[in-house]
Amino acid sequence: MANTEIATMTGRQIVLNSDVIEQFHSGLRGGHLLRGDDGYEAARKIYNAMIDRRPAIIARCAGAADVIAAVNFARNNGLLVSVRGGGHNVSGNAVCDGGLMIDLSPMKSVRVDLQGKAVHAEAGVTWGEFDRETQAFGLATTGGLVSTTGIAGLTLGGGLGWLMGNYGLACDNLISVDVVTADGRLLTASKSRNEDLFWGLRGGGGNFGIATSFEFQLHPVRPMLGGILIHRLDKAAEAIKFYDEFTRTSPDELGTFVGFVTSPEGERVMAIFVSYNGAIEEGERIQRMMDDGFPAGRQNYWKSNFLKGLDTQAINVIIDHVAKAPSPHSAVAIEQFSGAVNRVSINDTAFNHRGARYNLLIVGIWTDAAAKADNVRWVRELWDAMAPYSSGGVYVNYLGQEADEGAERVKSAYGPEKYARLVALKQKYDPTNLFRLNQNIKPSAAKGGPAEARTKYETVINPTPRLYSAGPR
Ligand SMILES: Cc1cc2nc3c(=O)[nH]c(=O)nc-3n(C[C@H](O)[C@H](O)[C@H](O)COP(=O)(O)OP(=O)(O)OC[C@H]3O[C@@H](n4cnc5c(N)ncnc54)[C@H](O)[C@@H]3O)c2cc1C
C-alpha cells in the first residue's frame, strides 16, 4: 500500500503514510478503497452524473463501529469528509474531491418489530429495500417517491412521500436515531434521550453527526390505488384550477402532485400523479411509479421554492416555460402539502414548512454533458420568473451546491429563529464543522473564529490515529 495524499478540512494537502492507511484499513470491517482499486469507480458514482469527484479514500462502512473508526480517523487527521447514504442528493455533497468519503451504502440491515409496529433500518438502505421488508408484513411509513433514493438523506432533511397526508413526513415517523457525533461517540436521539439532537436531526440534514440507524413507526397500509391523470398543455391552466379547489377538501388518504412532463409520445403534458391509501402489491407498485423517469447516470440540475399559492398567472408562466424545455427528460413538479404534515406543530422539528400548500420543484435532466449551459439556463430562467409567486422558503433536500445557491438559501430552509437554534446545536455537537459537506449550518464559533479557520490537527502529518473511542450512549 502506497503513501496517500489527502485533502484536509482547510483545503491543504497532507500525506498519510502507508502504515497509517493500513492500520485504518485493518480497523474497518468493511475495508476501504483507494484510487485504482477494484470497485473504486463504482463506489464514487452517485445518481447525478454532473458530479465527477474522486475521494482519496472511500471508507466502506459495514456498521456503526466502522463509522466511529472513520470519524475518529478523519477528526484526528483533520480530513475533509463527505458522507454518502443513498447517493441521490443532486448537490453531490455525498462525494468529496481528494478527501475521505464515508460510504454507508453497505449498511443494509432492516429489522421489523411486528409487535411494536416499528422498524430499525441502517443508513445505507434505499426506500425500495425498506418497503420490501416492511410490506412483507403489510406495514409502511412515509418514504420517497423514487425507490432508489436513500432513507438517510431523505429523512434527515424532512422526507416527502405518498403517505404524508396520513402519516406526516418521513422524519415525523422517527422514533429514534443512532448517531456518531464528531467526537466519535455513538448517541441515541429520541424524544426522551438527547432530545435537542433529535429535534435537529428531523430536518437539519447531516450537520450534527452520521446517522447509522433509524427507528421508524410503521402503519398498516392496505393495497393502494394509484395512477396518472394526463392533460394537454393547453388545458393545463383549467385542470390546475380544478385541482387546486379539489385538493382543498380532499381526504388525507389522497396523495397528489402535479408534474409538467413529456409523454412517451414526445408531447409536453400536465400530469396529476395520484395515490390513494384506502384499500400490498399495489402499494409497492406506487412507490416505484416514478422510477423510470429518474434513472441514475443522467445530468441533473434542480431548483426549488415553496409557493404562496397556485394562481393562474403563475401557472401560465410555468406552461410557457415548459413548452421551451431543451430536454424531454426535464420536468416541473408542484408538490401538495396537506393533512398530517401540517398538523405537526412547527416547533416540534427543525423542518420548518408546516402549513405550506405547494412546493415548486424545477427538475432539469439531460443526457449529453455538452448540453449543460442550455439546460441550466432553462431551470434558472423559470426559477427567476417564479420568484414573485414564491414564499421565500425552500426544502433543504432540493438545494444545490452552496457555490450555486448561496449560503443564505440554507437559512431560508429554516427561518431565522430555527436557524439560530440549529447554529447553537451545531456548536454543541460539531464545533469544528467536521461535517461540512452538506447544506451547511456553521457552528457559532465559526464566524472567522479558530474552530472553522484552522483545526489543531492541520499541521499534523502522519499521526497515529486513535481508531476507536466509543463514549456513553
Ligand atoms: C430522483 C430523486 C427523487 C427524489 N424524491 C424525493 C421524494 O420523493 N421526497 C423527498 O423528500 N425528497 C426526494 N428527493 C430528494 C432527496 O430527499 C435528497 O436528495 C436526499 O438527500 C437523498 O438522500 P440520500 O441518502 O439518497 O442522498 P446522499 O446524497 O447519500 O446524501 C445527501 C446528504 O445527506 C447527508 N447524509 C446522508 N446520509 C447520512 C447519514 N447517514 N448521516 C448523516 N448525514 C447523512 C450528507 O450530508 C449527504 O451529503 C429525491 C431526489 C432524487 C434525485
PDB file of C-alpha atoms and ligand atoms in Angstrom, residues 46-48 67 81-95 101-105 107 122-127 142-162 164 169-170 177-180 201 204-214 257 287 290-291 293-296 300 302 335 337 351 361 363 365 395-399 435-439, ligand 1:
ATOM      1  CA  ILE A  46     -23.795   8.810  -7.409  1.00  0.00           C
ATOM      2  CA  TYR A  47     -27.193   9.457  -9.013  1.00  0.00           C
ATOM      3  CA  ASN A  48     -26.282  12.815 -10.592  1.00  0.00           C
ATOM      4  CA  VAL A  67     -18.405   4.726  11.158  1.00  0.00           C
ATOM      5  CA  VAL A  81     -15.126  14.414   4.958  1.00  0.00           C
ATOM      6  CA  SER A  82     -18.195  13.590   2.910  1.00  0.00           C
ATOM      7  CA  VAL A  83     -20.985  11.221   3.933  1.00  0.00           C
ATOM      8  CA  ARG A  84     -22.855   9.014   1.459  1.00  0.00           C
ATOM      9  CA  GLY A  85     -26.202   7.434   2.222  1.00  0.00           C
ATOM     10  CA  GLY A  86     -28.244   6.561  -0.869  1.00  0.00           C
ATOM     11  CA  GLY A  87     -26.203   8.937  -3.080  1.00  0.00           C
ATOM     12  CA  HIS A  88     -29.281  10.669  -4.506  1.00  0.00           C
ATOM     13  CA  ASN A  89     -28.747  14.250  -3.453  1.00  0.00           C
ATOM     14  CA  VAL A  90     -28.429  16.344  -6.605  1.00  0.00           C
ATOM     15  CA  SER A  91     -25.927  18.720  -4.927  1.00  0.00           C
ATOM     16  CA  GLY A  92     -23.427  15.844  -4.896  1.00  0.00           C
ATOM     17  CA  ASN A  93     -22.281  16.568  -1.337  1.00  0.00           C
ATOM     18  CA  ALA A  94     -22.057  12.802  -0.736  1.00  0.00           C
ATOM     19  CA  VAL A  95     -18.739  12.734  -2.630  1.00  0.00           C
ATOM     20  CA  MET A 101     -15.758   9.658   1.744  1.00  0.00           C
ATOM     21  CA  ILE A 102     -17.594   7.800   4.497  1.00  0.00           C
ATOM     22  CA  ASP A 103     -19.753   5.427   2.476  1.00  0.00           C
ATOM     23  CA  LEU A 104     -22.696   3.957   4.342  1.00  0.00           C
ATOM     24  CA  SER A 105     -24.184   2.157   1.343  1.00  0.00           C
ATOM     25  CA  MET A 107     -25.141  -0.895   5.707  1.00  0.00           C
ATOM     26  CA  GLU A 122     -29.467   1.088   8.666  1.00  0.00           C
ATOM     27  CA  ALA A 123     -28.276   4.187   6.853  1.00  0.00           C
ATOM     28  CA  GLY A 124     -27.397   2.537   3.512  1.00  0.00           C
ATOM     29  CA  VAL A 125     -30.927   1.282   2.892  1.00  0.00           C
ATOM     30  CA  THR A 126     -32.952   2.680  -0.039  1.00  0.00           C
ATOM     31  CA  TRP A 127     -36.718   3.172   0.038  1.00  0.00           C
ATOM     32  CA  THR A 142     -43.853   7.803   4.509  1.00  0.00           C
ATOM     33  CA  GLY A 143     -40.872   7.424   2.156  1.00  0.00           C
ATOM     34  CA  GLY A 144     -39.551   8.918  -1.089  1.00  0.00           C
ATOM     35  CA  LEU A 145     -41.333   8.774  -4.452  1.00  0.00           C
ATOM     36  CA  VAL A 146     -38.421   7.051  -6.203  1.00  0.00           C
ATOM     37  CA  SER A 147     -37.414   3.656  -4.830  1.00  0.00           C
ATOM     38  CA  THR A 148     -33.643   4.123  -5.327  1.00  0.00           C
ATOM     39  CA  THR A 149     -33.446   7.198  -3.046  1.00  0.00           C
ATOM     40  CA  GLY A 150     -31.691   6.637   0.311  1.00  0.00           C
ATOM     41  CA  ILE A 151     -33.686   6.643   3.552  1.00  0.00           C
ATOM     42  CA  ALA A 152     -30.869   8.546   5.337  1.00  0.00           C
ATOM     43  CA  GLY A 153     -30.515  11.832   3.455  1.00  0.00           C
ATOM     44  CA  LEU A 154     -34.225  11.993   2.693  1.00  0.00           C
ATOM     45  CA  THR A 155     -35.338  11.527   6.314  1.00  0.00           C
ATOM     46  CA  LEU A 156     -32.710  13.856   7.815  1.00  0.00           C
ATOM     47  CA  GLY A 157     -33.941  16.665   5.538  1.00  0.00           C
ATOM     48  CA  GLY A 158     -37.658  16.018   6.233  1.00  0.00           C
ATOM     49  CA  GLY A 159     -38.925  13.467   3.722  1.00  0.00           C
ATOM     50  CA  LEU A 160     -41.937  13.970   1.458  1.00  0.00           C
ATOM     51  CA  GLY A 161     -43.811  10.970   0.106  1.00  0.00           C
ATOM     52  CA  TRP A 162     -47.126   9.494  -0.993  1.00  0.00           C
ATOM     53  CA  MET A 164     -47.585  12.157   4.095  1.00  0.00           C
ATOM     54  CA  LEU A 169     -43.157  13.406   6.731  1.00  0.00           C
ATOM     55  CA  ALA A 170     -40.618  10.574   6.972  1.00  0.00           C
ATOM     56  CA  VAL A 177     -31.867   7.650  15.521  1.00  0.00           C
ATOM     57  CA  ASP A 178     -28.393   6.269  16.353  1.00  0.00           C
ATOM     58  CA  VAL A 179     -25.797   8.910  15.546  1.00  0.00           C
ATOM     59  CA  VAL A 180     -21.998   9.020  15.576  1.00  0.00           C
ATOM     60  CA  LEU A 201     -32.000  15.577  13.076  1.00  0.00           C
ATOM     61  CA  GLY A 204     -31.443  19.680   9.888  1.00  0.00           C
ATOM     62  CA  GLY A 205     -29.747  17.242   7.464  1.00  0.00           C
ATOM     63  CA  GLY A 206     -26.300  15.740   8.008  1.00  0.00           C
ATOM     64  CA  ASN A 207     -24.945  18.599  10.112  1.00  0.00           C
ATOM     65  CA  PHE A 208     -24.850  17.024  13.577  1.00  0.00           C
ATOM     66  CA  GLY A 209     -23.285  13.623  13.045  1.00  0.00           C
ATOM     67  CA  ILE A 210     -23.556  10.445  10.997  1.00  0.00           C
ATOM     68  CA  ALA A 211     -26.804   8.574  11.488  1.00  0.00           C
ATOM     69  CA  THR A 212     -26.089   4.843  11.484  1.00  0.00           C
ATOM     70  CA  SER A 213     -29.599   3.506  12.090  1.00  0.00           C
ATOM     71  CA  PHE A 214     -33.149   4.859  12.035  1.00  0.00           C
ATOM     72  CA  PHE A 257     -48.695  16.193  -7.106  1.00  0.00           C
ATOM     73  CA  GLN A 287     -43.620   3.693  -4.669  1.00  0.00           C
ATOM     74  CA  MET A 290     -41.747   7.392 -10.793  1.00  0.00           C
ATOM     75  CA  ASP A 291     -38.589   5.263 -11.132  1.00  0.00           C
ATOM     76  CA  GLY A 293     -38.289   8.977 -15.126  1.00  0.00           C
ATOM     77  CA  PHE A 294     -35.305   9.178 -12.776  1.00  0.00           C
ATOM     78  CA  PRO A 295     -32.615   6.667 -13.782  1.00  0.00           C
ATOM     79  CA  ALA A 296     -29.157   7.201 -12.252  1.00  0.00           C
ATOM     80  CA  ASN A 300     -29.291  16.839 -13.072  1.00  0.00           C
ATOM     81  CA  TRP A 302     -32.636  21.328  -9.811  1.00  0.00           C
ATOM     82  CA  GLU A 335     -45.975  19.032  -4.722  1.00  0.00           C
ATOM     83  CA  PHE A 337     -48.571  19.531   1.278  1.00  0.00           C
ATOM     84  CA  PHE A 351     -38.194  21.051   9.378  1.00  0.00           C
ATOM     85  CA  LEU A 361     -39.537  21.816  -7.971  1.00  0.00           C
ATOM     86  CA  VAL A 363     -36.004  19.451 -12.432  1.00  0.00           C
ATOM     87  CA  ILE A 365     -32.448  16.391 -16.511  1.00  0.00           C
ATOM     88  CA  TYR A 395     -36.945  22.437   1.159  1.00  0.00           C
ATOM     89  CA  VAL A 396     -33.351  21.700   2.181  1.00  0.00           C
ATOM     90  CA  ASN A 397     -33.214  18.371   0.311  1.00  0.00           C
ATOM     91  CA  TYR A 398     -33.794  20.123  -3.015  1.00  0.00           C
ATOM     92  CA  LEU A 399     -30.971  22.662  -2.607  1.00  0.00           C
ATOM     93  CA  PHE A 435     -19.473  17.556   8.806  1.00  0.00           C
ATOM     94  CA  ARG A 436     -19.380  20.492   6.408  1.00  0.00           C
ATOM     95  CA  LEU A 437     -20.116  18.906   3.046  1.00  0.00           C
ATOM     96  CA  ASN A 438     -23.872  19.236   3.339  1.00  0.00           C
ATOM     97  CA  GLN A 439     -26.348  22.123   3.367  1.00  0.00           C
TER      98      GLN A 439
HETATM   99  C1  LIG B   1     -34.713  11.005  -8.250  1.00  0.00           C
HETATM  100  C2  LIG B   1     -34.918  11.679  -6.923  1.00  0.00           C
HETATM  101  C3  LIG B   1     -36.133  11.584  -6.274  1.00  0.00           C
HETATM  102  C4  LIG B   1     -36.343  12.214  -5.044  1.00  0.00           C
HETATM  103  N1  LIG B   1     -37.562  12.101  -4.443  1.00  0.00           N
HETATM  104  C5  LIG B   1     -37.769  12.670  -3.231  1.00  0.00           C
HETATM  105  C6  LIG B   1     -39.003  12.498  -2.555  1.00  0.00           C
HETATM  106  O1  LIG B   1     -39.892  11.833  -3.020  1.00  0.00           O
HETATM  107  N2  LIG B   1     -39.167  13.087  -1.355  1.00  0.00           N
HETATM  108  C7  LIG B   1     -38.185  13.848  -0.788  1.00  0.00           C
HETATM  109  O2  LIG B   1     -38.392  14.348   0.294  1.00  0.00           O
HETATM  110  N3  LIG B   1     -37.002  14.027  -1.408  1.00  0.00           N
HETATM  111  C8  LIG B   1     -36.773  13.453  -2.613  1.00  0.00           C
HETATM  112  N4  LIG B   1     -35.568  13.624  -3.241  1.00  0.00           N
HETATM  113  C9  LIG B   1     -34.543  14.444  -2.588  1.00  0.00           C
HETATM  114  C10 LIG B   1     -33.843  13.597  -1.520  1.00  0.00           C
HETATM  115  O3  LIG B   1     -34.559  13.710  -0.314  1.00  0.00           O
HETATM  116  C11 LIG B   1     -32.422  14.085  -1.248  1.00  0.00           C
HETATM  117  O4  LIG B   1     -31.695  14.050  -2.437  1.00  0.00           O
HETATM  118  C12 LIG B   1     -31.749  13.248  -0.163  1.00  0.00           C
HETATM  119  O5  LIG B   1     -30.633  13.954   0.329  1.00  0.00           O
HETATM  120  C13 LIG B   1     -31.327  11.887  -0.672  1.00  0.00           C
HETATM  121  O6  LIG B   1     -30.807  11.119   0.356  1.00  0.00           O
HETATM  122  P1  LIG B   1     -29.655  10.040   0.025  1.00  0.00           P
HETATM  123  O7  LIG B   1     -29.286   9.362   1.279  1.00  0.00           O
HETATM  124  O8  LIG B   1     -30.073   9.194  -1.139  1.00  0.00           O
HETATM  125  O9  LIG B   1     -28.543  11.033  -0.517  1.00  0.00           O
HETATM  126  P2  LIG B   1     -26.976  11.247  -0.271  1.00  0.00           P
HETATM  127  O10 LIG B   1     -26.561  12.034  -1.478  1.00  0.00           O
HETATM  128  O11 LIG B   1     -26.265   9.993   0.029  1.00  0.00           O
HETATM  129  O12 LIG B   1     -26.956  12.164   0.999  1.00  0.00           O
HETATM  130  C14 LIG B   1     -27.275  13.514   0.954  1.00  0.00           C
HETATM  131  C15 LIG B   1     -26.634  14.230   2.104  1.00  0.00           C
HETATM  132  O13 LIG B   1     -27.265  13.811   3.294  1.00  0.00           O
HETATM  133  C16 LIG B   1     -26.311  13.654   4.318  1.00  0.00           C
HETATM  134  N5  LIG B   1     -26.345  12.254   4.748  1.00  0.00           N
HETATM  135  C17 LIG B   1     -26.652  11.160   4.033  1.00  0.00           C
HETATM  136  N6  LIG B   1     -26.668  10.082   4.811  1.00  0.00           N
HETATM  137  C18 LIG B   1     -26.369  10.500   6.047  1.00  0.00           C
HETATM  138  C19 LIG B   1     -26.257   9.868   7.309  1.00  0.00           C
HETATM  139  N7  LIG B   1     -26.484   8.576   7.462  1.00  0.00           N
HETATM  140  N8  LIG B   1     -25.938  10.621   8.382  1.00  0.00           N
HETATM  141  C20 LIG B   1     -25.726  11.946   8.272  1.00  0.00           C
HETATM  142  N9  LIG B   1     -25.826  12.592   7.102  1.00  0.00           N
HETATM  143  C21 LIG B   1     -26.147  11.884   6.013  1.00  0.00           C
HETATM  144  C22 LIG B   1     -24.970  14.067   3.769  1.00  0.00           C
HETATM  145  O14 LIG B   1     -24.771  15.420   4.070  1.00  0.00           O
HETATM  146  C23 LIG B   1     -25.155  13.907   2.282  1.00  0.00           C
HETATM  147  O15 LIG B   1     -24.371  14.800   1.540  1.00  0.00           O
HETATM  148  C24 LIG B   1     -35.304  12.983  -4.464  1.00  0.00           C
HETATM  149  C25 LIG B   1     -34.072  13.085  -5.109  1.00  0.00           C
HETATM  150  C26 LIG B   1     -33.878  12.440  -6.330  1.00  0.00           C
HETATM  151  C27 LIG B   1     -32.569  12.591  -7.051  1.00  0.00           C
END
